[in-house]
Short mmCIF file of C-alpha atoms and ligand atoms in Angstrom, two decimals:
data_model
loop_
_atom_site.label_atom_id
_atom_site.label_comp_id
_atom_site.label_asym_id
_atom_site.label_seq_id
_atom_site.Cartn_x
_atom_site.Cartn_y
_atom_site.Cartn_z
CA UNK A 1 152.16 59.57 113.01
CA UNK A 2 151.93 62.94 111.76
CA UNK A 3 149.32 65.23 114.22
CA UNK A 4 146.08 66.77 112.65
CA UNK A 5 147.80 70.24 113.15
CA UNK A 6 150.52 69.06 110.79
CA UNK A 7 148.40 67.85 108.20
CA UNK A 8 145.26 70.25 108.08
CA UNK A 9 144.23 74.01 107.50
CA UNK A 10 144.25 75.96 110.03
CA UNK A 11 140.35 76.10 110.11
CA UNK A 12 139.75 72.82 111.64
CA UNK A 13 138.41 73.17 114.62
CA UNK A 14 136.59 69.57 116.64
CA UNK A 15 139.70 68.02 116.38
CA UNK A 16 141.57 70.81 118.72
CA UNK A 17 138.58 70.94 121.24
CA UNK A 18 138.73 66.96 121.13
CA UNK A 19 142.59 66.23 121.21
CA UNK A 20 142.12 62.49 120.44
CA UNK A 21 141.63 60.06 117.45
CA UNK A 22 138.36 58.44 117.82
CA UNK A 23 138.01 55.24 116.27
CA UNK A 24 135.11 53.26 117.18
CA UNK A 25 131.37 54.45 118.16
CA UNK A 26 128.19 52.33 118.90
CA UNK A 27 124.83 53.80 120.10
CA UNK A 28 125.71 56.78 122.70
CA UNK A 29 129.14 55.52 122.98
CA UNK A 30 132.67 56.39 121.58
CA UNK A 31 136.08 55.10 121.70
CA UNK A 32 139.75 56.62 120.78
CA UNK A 33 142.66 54.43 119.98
CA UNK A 34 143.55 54.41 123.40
CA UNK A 35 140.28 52.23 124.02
CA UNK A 36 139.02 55.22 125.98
CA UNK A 37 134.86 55.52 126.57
CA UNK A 38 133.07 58.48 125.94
CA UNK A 39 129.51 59.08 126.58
CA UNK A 40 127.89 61.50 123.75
CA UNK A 41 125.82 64.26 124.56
CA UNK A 42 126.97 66.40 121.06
CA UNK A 43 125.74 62.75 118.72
CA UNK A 44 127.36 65.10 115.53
CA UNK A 45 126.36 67.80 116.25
CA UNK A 46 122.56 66.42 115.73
CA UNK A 47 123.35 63.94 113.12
CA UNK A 48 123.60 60.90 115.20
CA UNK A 49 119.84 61.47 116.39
CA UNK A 50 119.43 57.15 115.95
CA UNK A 51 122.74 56.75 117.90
CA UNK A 52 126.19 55.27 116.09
CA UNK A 53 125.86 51.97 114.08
CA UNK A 54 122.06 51.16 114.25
CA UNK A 55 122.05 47.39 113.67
CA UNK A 56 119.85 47.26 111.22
CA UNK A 57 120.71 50.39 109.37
CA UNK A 58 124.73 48.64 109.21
CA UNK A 59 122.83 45.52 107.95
CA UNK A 60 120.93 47.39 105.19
CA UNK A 61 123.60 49.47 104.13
CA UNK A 62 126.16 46.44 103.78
CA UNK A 63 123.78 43.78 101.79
CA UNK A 64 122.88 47.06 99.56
CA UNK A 65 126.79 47.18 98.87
CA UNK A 66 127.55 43.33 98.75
CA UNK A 67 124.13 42.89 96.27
CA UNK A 68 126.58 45.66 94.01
CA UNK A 69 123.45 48.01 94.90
CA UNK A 70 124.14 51.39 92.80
CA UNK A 71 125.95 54.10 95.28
CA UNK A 72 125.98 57.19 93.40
CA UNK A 73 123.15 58.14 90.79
CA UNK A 74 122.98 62.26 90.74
CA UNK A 75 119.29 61.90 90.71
CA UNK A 76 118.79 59.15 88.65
CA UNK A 77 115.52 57.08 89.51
CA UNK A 78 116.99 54.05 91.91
CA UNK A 79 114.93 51.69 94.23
CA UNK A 80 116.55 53.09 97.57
CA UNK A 81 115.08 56.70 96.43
CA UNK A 82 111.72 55.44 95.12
CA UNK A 83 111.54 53.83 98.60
CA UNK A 84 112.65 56.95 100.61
CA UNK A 85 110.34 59.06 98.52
CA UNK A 86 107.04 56.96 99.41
CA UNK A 87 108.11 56.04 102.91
CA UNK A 88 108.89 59.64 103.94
CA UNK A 89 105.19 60.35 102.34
CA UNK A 90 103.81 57.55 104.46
CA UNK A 91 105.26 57.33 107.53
CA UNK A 92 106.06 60.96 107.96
CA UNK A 93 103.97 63.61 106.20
CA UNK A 94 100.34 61.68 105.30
CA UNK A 95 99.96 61.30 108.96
CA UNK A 96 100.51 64.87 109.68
CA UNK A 97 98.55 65.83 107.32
CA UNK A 98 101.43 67.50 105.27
CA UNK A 99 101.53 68.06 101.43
CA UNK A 100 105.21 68.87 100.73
CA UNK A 101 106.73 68.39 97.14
CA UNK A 102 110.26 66.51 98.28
CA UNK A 103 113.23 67.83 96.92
CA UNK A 104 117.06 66.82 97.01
CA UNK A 105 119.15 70.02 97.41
CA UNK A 106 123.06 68.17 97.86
CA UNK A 107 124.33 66.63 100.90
CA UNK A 108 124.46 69.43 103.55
CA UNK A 109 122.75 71.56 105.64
CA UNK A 110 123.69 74.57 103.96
CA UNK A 111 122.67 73.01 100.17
CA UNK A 112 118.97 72.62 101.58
CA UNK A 113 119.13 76.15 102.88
CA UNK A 114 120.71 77.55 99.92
CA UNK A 115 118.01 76.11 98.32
CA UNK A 116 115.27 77.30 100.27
CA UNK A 117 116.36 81.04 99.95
CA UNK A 118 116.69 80.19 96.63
CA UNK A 119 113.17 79.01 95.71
CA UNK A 120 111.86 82.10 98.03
CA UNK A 121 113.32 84.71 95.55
CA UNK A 122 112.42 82.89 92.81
CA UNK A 123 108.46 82.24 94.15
CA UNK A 124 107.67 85.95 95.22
CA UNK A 125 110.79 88.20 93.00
CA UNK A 126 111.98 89.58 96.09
CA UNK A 127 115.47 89.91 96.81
CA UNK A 128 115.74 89.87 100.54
CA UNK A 129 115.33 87.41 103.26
CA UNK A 130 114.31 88.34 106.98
CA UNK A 131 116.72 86.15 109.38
CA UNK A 132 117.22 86.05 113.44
CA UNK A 133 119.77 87.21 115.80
CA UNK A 134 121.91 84.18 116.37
CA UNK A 135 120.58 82.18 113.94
CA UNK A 136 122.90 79.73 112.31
CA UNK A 137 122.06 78.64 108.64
CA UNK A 138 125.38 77.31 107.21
CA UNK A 139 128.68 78.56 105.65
CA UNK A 140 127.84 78.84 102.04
CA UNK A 141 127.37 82.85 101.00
CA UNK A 142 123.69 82.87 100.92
CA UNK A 143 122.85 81.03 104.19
CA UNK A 144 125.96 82.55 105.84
CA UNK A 145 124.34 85.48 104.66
CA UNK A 146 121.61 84.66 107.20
CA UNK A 147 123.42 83.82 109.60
CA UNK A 148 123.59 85.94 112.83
CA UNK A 149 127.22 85.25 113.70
CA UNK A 150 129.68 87.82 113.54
CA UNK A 151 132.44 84.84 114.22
CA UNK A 152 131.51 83.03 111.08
CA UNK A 153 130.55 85.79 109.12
CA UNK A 154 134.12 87.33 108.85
CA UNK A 155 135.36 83.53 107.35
CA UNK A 156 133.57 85.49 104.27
CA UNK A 157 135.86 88.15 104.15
CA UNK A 158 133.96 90.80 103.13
CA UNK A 159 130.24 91.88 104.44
CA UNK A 160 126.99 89.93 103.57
CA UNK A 161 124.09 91.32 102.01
CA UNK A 162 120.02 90.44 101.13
CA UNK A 163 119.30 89.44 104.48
CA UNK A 164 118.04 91.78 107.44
CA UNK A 165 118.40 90.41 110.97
CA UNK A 166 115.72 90.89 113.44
CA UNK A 167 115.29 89.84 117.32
CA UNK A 168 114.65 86.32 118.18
CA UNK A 169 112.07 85.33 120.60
CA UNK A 170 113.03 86.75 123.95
CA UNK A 171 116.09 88.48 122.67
CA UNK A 172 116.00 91.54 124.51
CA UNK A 173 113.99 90.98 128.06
CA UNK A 174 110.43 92.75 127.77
CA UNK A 175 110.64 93.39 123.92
CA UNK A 176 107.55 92.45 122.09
CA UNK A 177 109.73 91.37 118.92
CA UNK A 178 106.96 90.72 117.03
CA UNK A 179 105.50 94.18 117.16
CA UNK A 180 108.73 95.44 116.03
CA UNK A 181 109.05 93.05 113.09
CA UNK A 182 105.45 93.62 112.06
CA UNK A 183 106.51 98.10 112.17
CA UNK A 184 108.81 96.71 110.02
CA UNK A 185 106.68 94.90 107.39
CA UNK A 186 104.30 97.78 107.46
CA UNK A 187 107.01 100.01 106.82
CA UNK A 188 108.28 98.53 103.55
CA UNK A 189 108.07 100.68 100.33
CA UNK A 190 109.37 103.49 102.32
CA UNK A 191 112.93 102.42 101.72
CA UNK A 192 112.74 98.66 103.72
CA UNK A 193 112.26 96.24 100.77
CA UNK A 194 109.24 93.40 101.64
CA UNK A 195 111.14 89.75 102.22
CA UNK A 196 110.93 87.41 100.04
CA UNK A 197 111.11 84.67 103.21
CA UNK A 198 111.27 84.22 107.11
CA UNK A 199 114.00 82.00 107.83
CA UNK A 200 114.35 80.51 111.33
CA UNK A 201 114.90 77.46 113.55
CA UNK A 202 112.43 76.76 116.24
CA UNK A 203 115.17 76.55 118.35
CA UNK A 204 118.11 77.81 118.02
CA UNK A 205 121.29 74.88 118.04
CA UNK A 206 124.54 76.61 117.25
CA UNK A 207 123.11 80.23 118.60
CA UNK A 208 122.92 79.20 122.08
CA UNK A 209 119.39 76.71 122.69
CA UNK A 210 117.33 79.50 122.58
CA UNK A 211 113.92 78.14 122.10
CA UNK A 212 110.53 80.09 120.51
CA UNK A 213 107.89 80.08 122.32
CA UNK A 214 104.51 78.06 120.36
CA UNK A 215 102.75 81.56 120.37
CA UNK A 216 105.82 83.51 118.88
CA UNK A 217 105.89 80.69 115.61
CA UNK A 218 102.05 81.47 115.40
CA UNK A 219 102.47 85.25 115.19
CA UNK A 220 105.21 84.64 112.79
CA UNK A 221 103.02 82.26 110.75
CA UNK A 222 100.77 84.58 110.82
CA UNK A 223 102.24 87.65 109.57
CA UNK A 224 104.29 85.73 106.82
CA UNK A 225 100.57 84.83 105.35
CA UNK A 226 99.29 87.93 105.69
CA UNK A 227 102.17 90.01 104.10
CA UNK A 228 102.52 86.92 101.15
CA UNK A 229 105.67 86.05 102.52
CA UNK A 230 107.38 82.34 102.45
CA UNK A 231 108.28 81.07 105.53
CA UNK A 232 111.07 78.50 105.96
CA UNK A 233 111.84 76.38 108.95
CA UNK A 234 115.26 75.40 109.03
CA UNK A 235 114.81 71.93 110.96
CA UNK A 236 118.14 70.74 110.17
CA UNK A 237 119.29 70.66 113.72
CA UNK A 238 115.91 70.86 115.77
CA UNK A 239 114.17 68.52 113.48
CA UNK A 240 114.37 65.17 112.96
CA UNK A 241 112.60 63.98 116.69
CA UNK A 242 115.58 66.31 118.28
CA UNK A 243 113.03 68.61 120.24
CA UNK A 244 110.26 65.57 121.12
CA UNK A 245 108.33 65.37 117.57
CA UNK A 246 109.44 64.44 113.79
CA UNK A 247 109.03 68.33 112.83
CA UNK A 248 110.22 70.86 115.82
CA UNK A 249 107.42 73.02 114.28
CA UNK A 250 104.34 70.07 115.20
CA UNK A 251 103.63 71.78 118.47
CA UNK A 252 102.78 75.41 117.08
CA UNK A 253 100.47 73.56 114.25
CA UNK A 254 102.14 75.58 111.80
CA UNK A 255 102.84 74.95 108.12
CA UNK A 256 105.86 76.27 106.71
CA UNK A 257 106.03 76.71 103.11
CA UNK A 258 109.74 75.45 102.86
CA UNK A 259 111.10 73.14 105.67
CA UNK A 260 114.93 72.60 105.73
CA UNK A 261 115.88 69.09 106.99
CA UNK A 262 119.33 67.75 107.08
CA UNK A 263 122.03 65.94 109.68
CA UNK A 264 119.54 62.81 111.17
CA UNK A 265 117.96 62.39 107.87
CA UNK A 266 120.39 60.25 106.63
CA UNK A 267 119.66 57.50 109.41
CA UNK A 268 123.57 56.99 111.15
CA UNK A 269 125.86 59.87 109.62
CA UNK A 270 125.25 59.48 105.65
CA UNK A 271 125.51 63.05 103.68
CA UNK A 272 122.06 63.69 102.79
CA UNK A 273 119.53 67.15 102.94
CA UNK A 274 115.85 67.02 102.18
CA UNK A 275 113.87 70.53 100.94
CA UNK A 276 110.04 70.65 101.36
CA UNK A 277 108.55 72.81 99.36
CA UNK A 278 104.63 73.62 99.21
CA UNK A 279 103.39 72.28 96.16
CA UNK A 280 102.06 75.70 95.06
CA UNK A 281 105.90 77.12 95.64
CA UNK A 282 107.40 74.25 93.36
CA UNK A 283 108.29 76.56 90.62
CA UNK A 284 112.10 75.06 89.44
CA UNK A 285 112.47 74.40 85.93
CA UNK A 286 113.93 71.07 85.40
CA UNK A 287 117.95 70.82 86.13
CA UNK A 288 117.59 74.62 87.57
CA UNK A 289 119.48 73.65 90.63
CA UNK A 290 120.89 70.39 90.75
CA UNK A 291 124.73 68.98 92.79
CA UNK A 292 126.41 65.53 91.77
CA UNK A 293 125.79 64.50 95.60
CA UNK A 294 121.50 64.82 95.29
CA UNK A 295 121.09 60.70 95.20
CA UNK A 296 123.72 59.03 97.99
CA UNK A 297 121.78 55.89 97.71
CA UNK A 298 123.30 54.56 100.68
CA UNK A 299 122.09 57.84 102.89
CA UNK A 300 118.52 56.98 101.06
CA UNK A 301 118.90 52.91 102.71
CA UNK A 302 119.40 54.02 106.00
CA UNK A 303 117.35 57.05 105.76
CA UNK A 304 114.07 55.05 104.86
CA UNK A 305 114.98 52.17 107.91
CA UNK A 306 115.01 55.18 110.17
CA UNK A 307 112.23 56.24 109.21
CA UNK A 308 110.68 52.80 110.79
CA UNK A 309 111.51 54.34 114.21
CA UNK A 310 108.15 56.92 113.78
CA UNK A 311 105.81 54.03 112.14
CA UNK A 312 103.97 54.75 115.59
CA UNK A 313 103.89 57.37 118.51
CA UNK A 314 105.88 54.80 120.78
CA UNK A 315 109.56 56.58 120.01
CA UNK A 316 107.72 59.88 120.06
CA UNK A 317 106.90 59.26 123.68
CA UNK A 318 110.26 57.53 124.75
CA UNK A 319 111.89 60.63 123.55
CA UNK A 320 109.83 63.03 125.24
CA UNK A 321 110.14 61.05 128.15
CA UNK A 322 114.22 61.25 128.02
CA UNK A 323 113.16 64.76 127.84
CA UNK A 324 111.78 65.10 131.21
CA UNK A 325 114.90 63.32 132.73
CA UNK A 326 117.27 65.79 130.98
CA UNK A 327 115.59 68.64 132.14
CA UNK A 328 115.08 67.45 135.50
CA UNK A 329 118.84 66.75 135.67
CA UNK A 330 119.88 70.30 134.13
CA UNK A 331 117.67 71.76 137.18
CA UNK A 332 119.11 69.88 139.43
CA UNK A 333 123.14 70.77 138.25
CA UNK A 334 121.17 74.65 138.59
CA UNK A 335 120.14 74.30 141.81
CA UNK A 336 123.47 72.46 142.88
CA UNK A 337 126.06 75.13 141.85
CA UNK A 338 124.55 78.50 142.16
CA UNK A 339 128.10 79.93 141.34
CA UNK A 340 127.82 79.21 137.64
CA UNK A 341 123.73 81.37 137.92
CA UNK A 342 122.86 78.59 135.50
CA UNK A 343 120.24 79.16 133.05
CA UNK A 344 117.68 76.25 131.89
CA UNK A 345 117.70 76.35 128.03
CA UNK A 346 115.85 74.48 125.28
CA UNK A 347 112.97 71.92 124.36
CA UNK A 348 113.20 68.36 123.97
CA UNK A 349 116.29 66.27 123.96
CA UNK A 350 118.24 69.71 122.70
CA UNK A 351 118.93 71.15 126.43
CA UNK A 352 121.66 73.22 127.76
CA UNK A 353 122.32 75.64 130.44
CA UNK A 354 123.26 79.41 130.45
CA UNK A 355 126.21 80.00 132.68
CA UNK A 356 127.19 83.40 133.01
CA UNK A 357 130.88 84.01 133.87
CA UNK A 358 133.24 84.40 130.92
CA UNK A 359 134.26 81.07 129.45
CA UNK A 360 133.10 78.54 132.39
CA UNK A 361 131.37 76.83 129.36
CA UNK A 362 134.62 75.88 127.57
CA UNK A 363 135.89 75.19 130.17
CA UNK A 364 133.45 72.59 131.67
CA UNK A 365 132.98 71.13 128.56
CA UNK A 366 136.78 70.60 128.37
CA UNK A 367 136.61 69.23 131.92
CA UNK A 368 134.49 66.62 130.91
CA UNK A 369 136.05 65.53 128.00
CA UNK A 370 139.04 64.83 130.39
CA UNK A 371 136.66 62.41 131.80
CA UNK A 372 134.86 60.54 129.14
CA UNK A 373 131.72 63.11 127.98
CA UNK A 374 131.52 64.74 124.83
CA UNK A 375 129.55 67.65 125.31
CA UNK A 376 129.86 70.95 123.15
CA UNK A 377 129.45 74.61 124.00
CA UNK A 378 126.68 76.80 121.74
CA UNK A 379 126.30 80.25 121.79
CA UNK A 380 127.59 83.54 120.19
CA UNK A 381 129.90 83.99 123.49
CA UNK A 382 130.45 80.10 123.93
CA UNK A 383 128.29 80.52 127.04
CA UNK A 384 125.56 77.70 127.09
CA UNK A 385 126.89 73.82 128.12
CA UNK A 386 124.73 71.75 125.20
CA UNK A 387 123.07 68.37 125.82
CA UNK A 388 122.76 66.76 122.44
CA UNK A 389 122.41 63.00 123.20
CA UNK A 390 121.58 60.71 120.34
CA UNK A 391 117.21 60.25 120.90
CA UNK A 392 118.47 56.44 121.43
CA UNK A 393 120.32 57.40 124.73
CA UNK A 394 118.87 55.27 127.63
CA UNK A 395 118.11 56.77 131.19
CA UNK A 396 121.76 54.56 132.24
CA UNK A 397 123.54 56.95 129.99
CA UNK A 398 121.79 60.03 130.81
CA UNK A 399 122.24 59.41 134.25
CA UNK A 400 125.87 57.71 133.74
CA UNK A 401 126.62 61.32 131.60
CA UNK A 402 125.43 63.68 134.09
CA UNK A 403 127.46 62.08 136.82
CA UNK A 404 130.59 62.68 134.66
CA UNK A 405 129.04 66.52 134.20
CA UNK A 406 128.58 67.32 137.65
CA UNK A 407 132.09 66.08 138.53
CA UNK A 408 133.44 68.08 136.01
CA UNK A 409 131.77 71.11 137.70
CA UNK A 410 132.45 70.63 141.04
CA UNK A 411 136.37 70.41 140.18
CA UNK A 412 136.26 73.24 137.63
CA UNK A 413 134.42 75.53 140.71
CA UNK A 414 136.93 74.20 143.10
N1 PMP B 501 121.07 74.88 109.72
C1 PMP B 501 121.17 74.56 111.02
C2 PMP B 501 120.06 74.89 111.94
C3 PMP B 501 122.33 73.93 111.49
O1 PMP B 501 122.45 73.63 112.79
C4 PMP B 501 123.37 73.61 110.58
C5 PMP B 501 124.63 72.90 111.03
N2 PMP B 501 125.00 73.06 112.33
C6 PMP B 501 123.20 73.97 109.24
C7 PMP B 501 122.03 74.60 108.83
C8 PMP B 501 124.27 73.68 108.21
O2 PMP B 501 124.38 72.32 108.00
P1 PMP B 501 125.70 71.71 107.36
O3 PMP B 501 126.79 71.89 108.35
O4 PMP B 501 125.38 70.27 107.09
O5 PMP B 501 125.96 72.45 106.09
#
C-alpha cells in the first residue's frame, strides 16, 4: 500500500503527527487497522462534540438514505432543512431569547466566517475588520486575513490586508487592552479607518485556549454598540456546548450581531456551517452569496437529532460537570510535575495547559499517541497540551485518558 506521503501534497499535516490509518471510531474511542484503541481528547478538532457514531444520528442518517431521501439540494426547500430550521429556532434560540435570521454560508468554518465579514462590510460600508492576536478564523483570504498566525498566514504568499489585529484578553500581563482598543476607536478619522466588525472567539482553540474573561466580552459588547460597529462571535470551535453552554458567549449575556457556528453543528462529522445574522443586519440580495454545498441534507438529519441533546438543561449540566473533573485533573498533572511550570488554560470541556520549555508540548502529545491518546497541541509556539474530548466522554474515559497523559509525562521528563 502506497504511504500518505506518497500519495498527498506536501501540506498535509494530521496524518504525519498521527502516523497510523484509523479505521473505526465509536463515542470517545478510535481504532487503526492494527485494532489499536485510542482515547480522544482532540474529537476533530471540535467536530465530534456528540462523540463518533451517535446511535441514533447513524439510524437517522441511514433510513434518510435507504427511504432515497434527497442528499444534495444547493438550497432547495427539503424536509431535513425545514426541520433543522424550526428545531434550531425551538430548541436553541426561542429559549434564549435569541432572534437570529439563519443562514447557510457552505460547509466550513471558514465559508461562515467569510460570510460574516462579508455581511459586516456590506451592513455598515466599511472596509476593515478589527481581529485578535492569535485568533484563528480559517484559511480562505478574508478570514485568513483575520487570522493572527504568522504560520498560516505565509500559506497566502503574499501579505493580508483589511484587518487590524489588536491584543486579546490578557495578552500582555497588566495591559488594560480594552483601553487601548477603545484610543483606537476614538482615534479613527485621523488616518485609522472605523471597523466595519469585531471578530473574535470567546476562547481561543487553535491560538493556544486562551479564554476572555465575561467582563472583557461586555466591554467589547459595549464599545461595538456604541461606535455602530458589528460584532461577530466566531463559535465555530468554542460553540456548540464545547465551553459548558450551547453559545460560548451565554455567560457574558451578550448578543452578537453575527455568530459563526460550524464543526459540531452537523451532529457526528457532516460538512455543515450555520451564520446568524441579526435580523436588522440581513441585508443580502437574493443569490448574493450562495456555494453548491449550502443544503447537505444529511448534515441537516443529524444536525436537528443533535439538537435533541439541549431539549433540557440536563446535558448542559453533565457537561459542565465533566468540566470540573477536567480541570481538577489538569491541576493535579500541574501540581505533579512542576518541571513542565504548567499553566491551567481554558473554560469548559476546551482545557489545556501552558508548558513552558520549547517543544515539551509536541512532544508529550506525541508520547501519548505512542500510548493510545489523541491529544493535539494549540498555540502560536505549539506550547499548550489541548483537552478536546467529545461532551459525550464519561468520567471512565476522562480518568482512563489522563492516566495515559500522566504516563506520557513522567517518561518524557525522565
Ligand atoms: N473558526 C474557528 C474558531 C476555528 O477553530 C476553525 C477551525 N479550526 C475555523 C474557524 C475554520 O473552520 P474550517 O476548518 O471548517 O474551515
Amino acid at each position: 500500500m502506497k504511504t500518505f506521503e506518497e500519495l498527498e501534497s506536501a501540506v498535509r499535516s494530521y496524518s504525519r503527527g498521527w502516523p497510523t490509518v484509523f479505521n473505526k471510531a465509536k463515542g470517545y474511542k478510535l481504532w487503526d487497522t492494527d485494532g489499536k484503541e485510542y482515547i480522544d481528547f482532540f474529537a476533530g478538532a471540535g467536530t465530534m462534540n456528540y462523540g463518533h457514531n451517535d446511535d441514533t444520528m447513524q439510524q437517522k442518517v441511514i433510513e434518510y438514505i435507504q427511504n432515497d431521501g434527497i442528499i444534495h439540494s444547493l438550497d432547495m426547500g427539503t424536509t431535513p432543512r425545514k426541520e433543522f430550521l424550526e428545531n434550531f429556532k425551538e430548541i436553541i434560540l426561542t429559549p434564549r431569547k435569541l432572534d437570529y435570521k439563519i443562514m447557510f454560508p457552505g460547509p466550513t468554518g471558514t465559508n461562515t466566517v467569510e460570510s460574516a465579514l462579508k455581511i459586516a462590510r456590506k451592513v455598515t460600508g466599511r472596509e476593515t475588520v478589527i481581529s485578535f492576536t492569535n485568533a484563528f478564523h480559517g484559511m480562505t483570504i478574508g478570514s485568513l486575513s483575520v487570522t493572527g498566525n504568522s504560520f498560516k498566514r505565509h500559506g497566502a504568499g503574499v501579505p493580508l490586508h483589511h484587518s487590524v489585529s489588536m491584543p486579546f484578553d490578557n495578552y500582555v500581563e497588566n495591559h488594560d487592552s480594552i483601553a487601548y482598543l477603545e484610543r483606537f476607536l476614538e482615534d479613527s478619522g485621523s488616518g485609522v479607518a472605523l471597523p466595519a466588525a469585531i471578530i473574535l472567539e470567546t476562547v481561543q482553540g487553535e491560538g493556544g485556549i486562551n479564554a476572555a474573561r465575561i467582563e472583557w466580552l461586555q466591554k467589547i459588547e459595549e464599545l461595538c454598540k456604541r461606535w455602530d460597529i458589528l460584532l461577530i462571535v466566531d463559535d465555530v470551535q468554542a460553540g456548540n456546548g464545547r465551553t459548558g453552554t450551547f453559545f460560548s458567549f451565554e455567560p457574558a449575556g451578550i448578543e452578537p450581531d453575527v455568530v459563526c457556528l460550524s464543526k459540531s453543528i452537523g451532529g457526528f462529522g457532516l460538512p455543515m456551517a450555520i451564520t446568524l445574522i441579526k435580523p436588522e443586519h440581513d441585508k443580502w440580495g437574493p443569490g448574493e452569496h450562495n456555494g453548491t454545498f449550502r443544503g447537505n441534507n444529511l448534515a441537516f438529519i443529524a444536525a436537528t437529532e443533535a439538537l435533541s441533546y439541549w431539549k433540557n438543561n440536563d446535558f448542559e449540566k453533565e457537561v459542565q460537570e465533566k468540566a470540573e473533573i477536567l480541570k481538577t485533573a489538569v491541576s493535579t498533572i500541574i501540581e505533579k510535575y512542576p518541571e513542565l511550570n504548567g499553566e491551567a488554560r481554558g473554560r469548559g470541556l476546551m482545557q489545556g495547559i501552558a508548558v513552558e520549555e520549547e517543544g515539551l508540548a509536541t512532544e508529550i502529545c506525541a508520547e501519548a499517541f505512542q500510548r493510545g491518546l489523541i491529544v493535539e497541541t494549540s498555540g502560536p509556539k505549539d506550547e499548550v497540551v489541548k483537552f478536546l474530548p467529545p461532551l459525550i466522554i464519561d468520567k471512565v474515559g476522562l480518568e482512563k485518558g489522563f492516566q495515559l497523559l500522566d504516563d506520557s509525562i513522567n517518561y518524557v521528563l525522565n
